[in-house]
Amino acid sequence: MSFDAHRCPNGHVTYPGHTRCPECGEEQTGTIDLAERTGTVVTWTTATATPPGVREPNHLAIVEFEVEGESVRALGQLTTADGVEIGDDVEPVYAEELRDPEAGIREPDSHEWDGYRFEPV
């Protein structure tokens, strides 16, 4: 599974992708896989009241990646909150289940449950 940011012909990068670039309105046609990149924690928090099937506590971070002179931010779970501080470097790590597919109201086969968490380096 890739962790794709999207690019328009003018070089603007967004995550998640959009049909049209939020900055210039051009169609986003390219992708950049962030899975092999290192990002920086902009801010983070811990949620203790989580939706059904989401681990509790749930540590979340906004992470900024530099992509060819452009910065792009992503929100995601942290693998741990131990020692995490603003400005720390993190890497995306694949997780087969970001939440329990048996919890909640969705049919387990109706949704993809995998994705990426951020791990301090």
PDB file of C-alpha atoms in Angstrom:
ATOM      1  CA  MET A   1       0.000   0.000   0.000  1.00  0.00           C
ATOM      2  CA  SER A   2       1.292   3.425  -0.880  1.00  0.00           C
ATOM      3  CA  PHE A   3       0.962   6.600   1.183  1.00  0.00           C
ATOM      4  CA  ASP A   4       0.362   9.038  -1.668  1.00  0.00           C
ATOM      5  CA  ALA A   5       0.469  12.805  -1.677  1.00  0.00           C
ATOM      6  CA  HIS A   6      -0.807  14.383  -4.897  1.00  0.00           C
ATOM      7  CA  ARG A   7       0.720  16.994  -7.193  1.00  0.00           C
ATOM      8  CA  CYS A   8      -0.727  19.355  -9.784  1.00  0.00           C
ATOM      9  CA  PRO A   9       1.150  20.502 -12.928  1.00  0.00           C
ATOM     10  CA  ASN A  10       2.161  23.713 -11.086  1.00  0.00           C
ATOM     11  CA  GLY A  11       4.035  21.707  -8.441  1.00  0.00           C
ATOM     12  CA  HIS A  12       1.639  22.159  -5.507  1.00  0.00           C
ATOM     13  CA  VAL A  13       1.523  19.078  -3.260  1.00  0.00           C
ATOM     14  CA  THR A  14      -1.453  18.036  -1.088  1.00  0.00           C
ATOM     15  CA  TYR A  15      -2.426  15.185   1.170  1.00  0.00           C
ATOM     16  CA  PRO A  16      -4.943  13.756   0.822  1.00  0.00           C
ATOM     17  CA  GLY A  17      -5.408  14.211  -2.888  1.00  0.00           C
ATOM     18  CA  HIS A  18      -8.178  16.275  -4.433  1.00  0.00           C
ATOM     19  CA  THR A  19      -9.717  16.306  -7.894  1.00  0.00           C
ATOM     20  CA  ARG A  20      -8.523  19.900  -8.251  1.00  0.00           C
ATOM     21  CA  CYS A  21      -5.562  21.576  -6.571  1.00  0.00           C
ATOM     22  CA  PRO A  22      -6.777  23.726  -3.651  1.00  0.00           C
ATOM     23  CA  GLU A  23      -4.162  26.405  -4.513  1.00  0.00           C
ATOM     24  CA  CYS A  24      -4.546  26.875  -8.271  1.00  0.00           C
ATOM     25  CA  GLY A  25      -7.538  24.783  -9.380  1.00  0.00           C
ATOM     26  CA  GLU A  26      -5.554  22.610 -11.819  1.00  0.00           C
ATOM     27  CA  GLU A  27      -6.265  18.890 -11.991  1.00  0.00           C
ATOM     28  CA  GLN A  28      -3.971  16.855  -9.740  1.00  0.00           C
ATOM     29  CA  THR A  29      -2.277  14.333 -11.985  1.00  0.00           C
ATOM     30  CA  GLY A  30       0.843  13.112 -10.163  1.00  0.00           C
ATOM     31  CA  THR A  31       1.502  11.257  -6.930  1.00  0.00           C
ATOM     32  CA  ILE A  32       4.427  11.094  -4.513  1.00  0.00           C
ATOM     33  CA  ASP A  33       4.688   8.123  -2.145  1.00  0.00           C
ATOM     34  CA  LEU A  34       5.460   9.431   1.344  1.00  0.00           C
ATOM     35  CA  ALA A  35       5.969   5.920   2.784  1.00  0.00           C
ATOM     36  CA  GLU A  36       9.766   6.036   2.348  1.00  0.00           C
ATOM     37  CA  ARG A  37      10.217   9.612   3.604  1.00  0.00           C
ATOM     38  CA  THR A  38      10.937  11.106   6.987  1.00  0.00           C
ATOM     39  CA  GLY A  39       8.618  13.800   8.317  1.00  0.00           C
ATOM     40  CA  THR A  40       8.680  16.218  11.236  1.00  0.00           C
ATOM     41  CA  VAL A  41       6.086  16.391  14.028  1.00  0.00           C
ATOM     42  CA  VAL A  42       4.360  19.781  13.854  1.00  0.00           C
ATOM     43  CA  THR A  43       2.070  19.035  16.801  1.00  0.00           C
ATOM     44  CA  TRP A  44       0.561  16.010  18.502  1.00  0.00           C
ATOM     45  CA  THR A  45      -2.138  15.070  21.001  1.00  0.00           C
ATOM     46  CA  THR A  46      -3.700  12.098  22.736  1.00  0.00           C
ATOM     47  CA  ALA A  47      -7.407  11.302  22.367  1.00  0.00           C
ATOM     48  CA  THR A  48      -8.875   9.321  25.251  1.00  0.00           C
ATOM     49  CA  ALA A  49     -12.479   9.187  24.017  1.00  0.00           C
ATOM     50  CA  THR A  50     -12.176   7.342  20.710  1.00  0.00           C
ATOM     51  CA  PRO A  51     -14.709   5.989  18.182  1.00  0.00           C
ATOM     52  CA  PRO A  52     -15.614   2.283  18.334  1.00  0.00           C
ATOM     53  CA  GLY A  53     -12.681   0.087  17.339  1.00  0.00           C
ATOM     54  CA  VAL A  54     -10.007   2.787  17.647  1.00  0.00           C
ATOM     55  CA  ARG A  55      -7.341   2.117  20.252  1.00  0.00           C
ATOM     56  CA  GLU A  56      -7.537   4.064  23.471  1.00  0.00           C
ATOM     57  CA  PRO A  57      -5.614   6.187  24.117  1.00  0.00           C
ATOM     58  CA  ASN A  58      -5.071   7.204  20.501  1.00  0.00           C
ATOM     59  CA  HIS A  59      -1.943   9.281  19.898  1.00  0.00           C
ATOM     60  CA  LEU A  60      -2.255  11.537  16.824  1.00  0.00           C
ATOM     61  CA  ALA A  61       0.216  13.831  15.089  1.00  0.00           C
ATOM     62  CA  ILE A  62       0.315  16.355  12.293  1.00  0.00           C
ATOM     63  CA  VAL A  63       3.490  15.553  10.369  1.00  0.00           C
ATOM     64  CA  GLU A  64       5.141  17.731   7.740  1.00  0.00           C
ATOM     65  CA  PHE A  65       7.050  16.240   4.813  1.00  0.00           C
ATOM     66  CA  GLU A  66       9.331  18.170   2.457  1.00  0.00           C
ATOM     67  CA  VAL A  67       8.758  17.144  -1.170  1.00  0.00           C
ATOM     68  CA  GLU A  68      10.993  18.803  -3.749  1.00  0.00           C
ATOM     69  CA  GLY A  69      10.807  22.229  -2.124  1.00  0.00           C
ATOM     70  CA  GLU A  70       7.129  21.984  -1.182  1.00  0.00           C
ATOM     71  CA  SER A  71       5.833  21.017   2.245  1.00  0.00           C
ATOM     72  CA  VAL A  72       2.828  18.779   2.753  1.00  0.00           C
ATOM     73  CA  ARG A  73       1.184  17.825   6.032  1.00  0.00           C
ATOM     74  CA  ALA A  74      -0.602  14.641   7.039  1.00  0.00           C
ATOM     75  CA  LEU A  75      -2.627  13.737  10.120  1.00  0.00           C
ATOM     76  CA  GLY A  76      -2.207  10.232  11.486  1.00  0.00           C
ATOM     77  CA  GLN A  77      -1.728   7.965  14.452  1.00  0.00           C
ATOM     78  CA  LEU A  78       1.591   7.710  16.269  1.00  0.00           C
ATOM     79  CA  THR A  79       2.946   4.263  17.150  1.00  0.00           C
ATOM     80  CA  THR A  80       3.754   5.600  20.643  1.00  0.00           C
ATOM     81  CA  ALA A  81       3.668   8.813  22.626  1.00  0.00           C
ATOM     82  CA  ASP A  82       6.735   7.881  24.675  1.00  0.00           C
ATOM     83  CA  GLY A  83       9.236  10.693  24.293  1.00  0.00           C
ATOM     84  CA  VAL A  84       7.540  12.306  21.272  1.00  0.00           C
ATOM     85  CA  GLU A  85       8.062  16.039  21.021  1.00  0.00           C
ATOM     86  CA  ILE A  86       7.301  18.761  18.498  1.00  0.00           C
ATOM     87  CA  GLY A  87      10.137  18.839  15.968  1.00  0.00           C
ATOM     88  CA  ASP A  88      10.921  15.110  16.210  1.00  0.00           C
ATOM     89  CA  ASP A  89      11.498  13.104  13.041  1.00  0.00           C
ATOM     90  CA  VAL A  90       9.082  10.267  12.295  1.00  0.00           C
ATOM     91  CA  GLU A  91       8.702   7.671   9.559  1.00  0.00           C
ATOM     92  CA  PRO A  92       5.483   6.170   8.231  1.00  0.00           C
ATOM     93  CA  VAL A  93       5.077   2.483   9.151  1.00  0.00           C
ATOM     94  CA  TYR A  94       2.426   0.259   7.624  1.00  0.00           C
ATOM     95  CA  ALA A  95      -0.344  -1.087   9.885  1.00  0.00           C
ATOM     96  CA  GLU A  96      -2.737  -3.806   8.738  1.00  0.00           C
ATOM     97  CA  GLU A  97      -5.493  -2.443  10.981  1.00  0.00           C
ATOM     98  CA  LEU A  98      -5.783   1.163  12.097  1.00  0.00           C
ATOM     99  CA  ARG A  99      -9.032   0.213  13.831  1.00  0.00           C
ATOM    100  CA  ASP A 100     -10.937  -2.982  14.603  1.00  0.00           C
ATOM    101  CA  PRO A 101     -13.122  -3.859  11.597  1.00  0.00           C
ATOM    102  CA  GLU A 102     -15.545  -5.780  13.833  1.00  0.00           C
ATOM    103  CA  ALA A 103     -16.363  -2.688  15.923  1.00  0.00           C
ATOM    104  CA  GLY A 104     -18.714   0.015  14.767  1.00  0.00           C
ATOM    105  CA  ILE A 105     -21.476   0.036  12.180  1.00  0.00           C
ATOM    106  CA  ARG A 106     -19.593  -0.677   8.918  1.00  0.00           C
ATOM    107  CA  GLU A 107     -19.517  -4.122   7.397  1.00  0.00           C
ATOM    108  CA  PRO A 108     -15.893  -5.345   7.701  1.00  0.00           C
ATOM    109  CA  ASP A 109     -15.601  -6.062   3.954  1.00  0.00           C
ATOM    110  CA  SER A 110     -16.958  -2.636   2.965  1.00  0.00           C
ATOM    111  CA  HIS A 111     -13.888  -0.647   3.923  1.00  0.00           C
ATOM    112  CA  GLU A 112     -10.097  -0.744   3.894  1.00  0.00           C
ATOM    113  CA  TRP A 113      -8.774  -0.832   7.461  1.00  0.00           C
ATOM    114  CA  ASP A 114      -5.043  -0.580   6.783  1.00  0.00           C
ATOM    115  CA  GLY A 115      -2.842   2.476   6.510  1.00  0.00           C
ATOM    116  CA  TYR A 116       0.161   4.163   8.069  1.00  0.00           C
ATOM    117  CA  ARG A 117       1.154   5.258  11.550  1.00  0.00           C
ATOM    118  CA  PHE A 118       4.075   7.511  12.387  1.00  0.00           C
ATOM    119  CA  GLU A 119       7.012   6.057  14.307  1.00  0.00           C
ATOM    120  CA  PRO A 120       9.690   8.210  15.967  1.00  0.00           C
ATOM    121  CA  VAL A 121      13.201   7.701  14.557  1.00  0.00           C
TER     122      VAL A 121
END
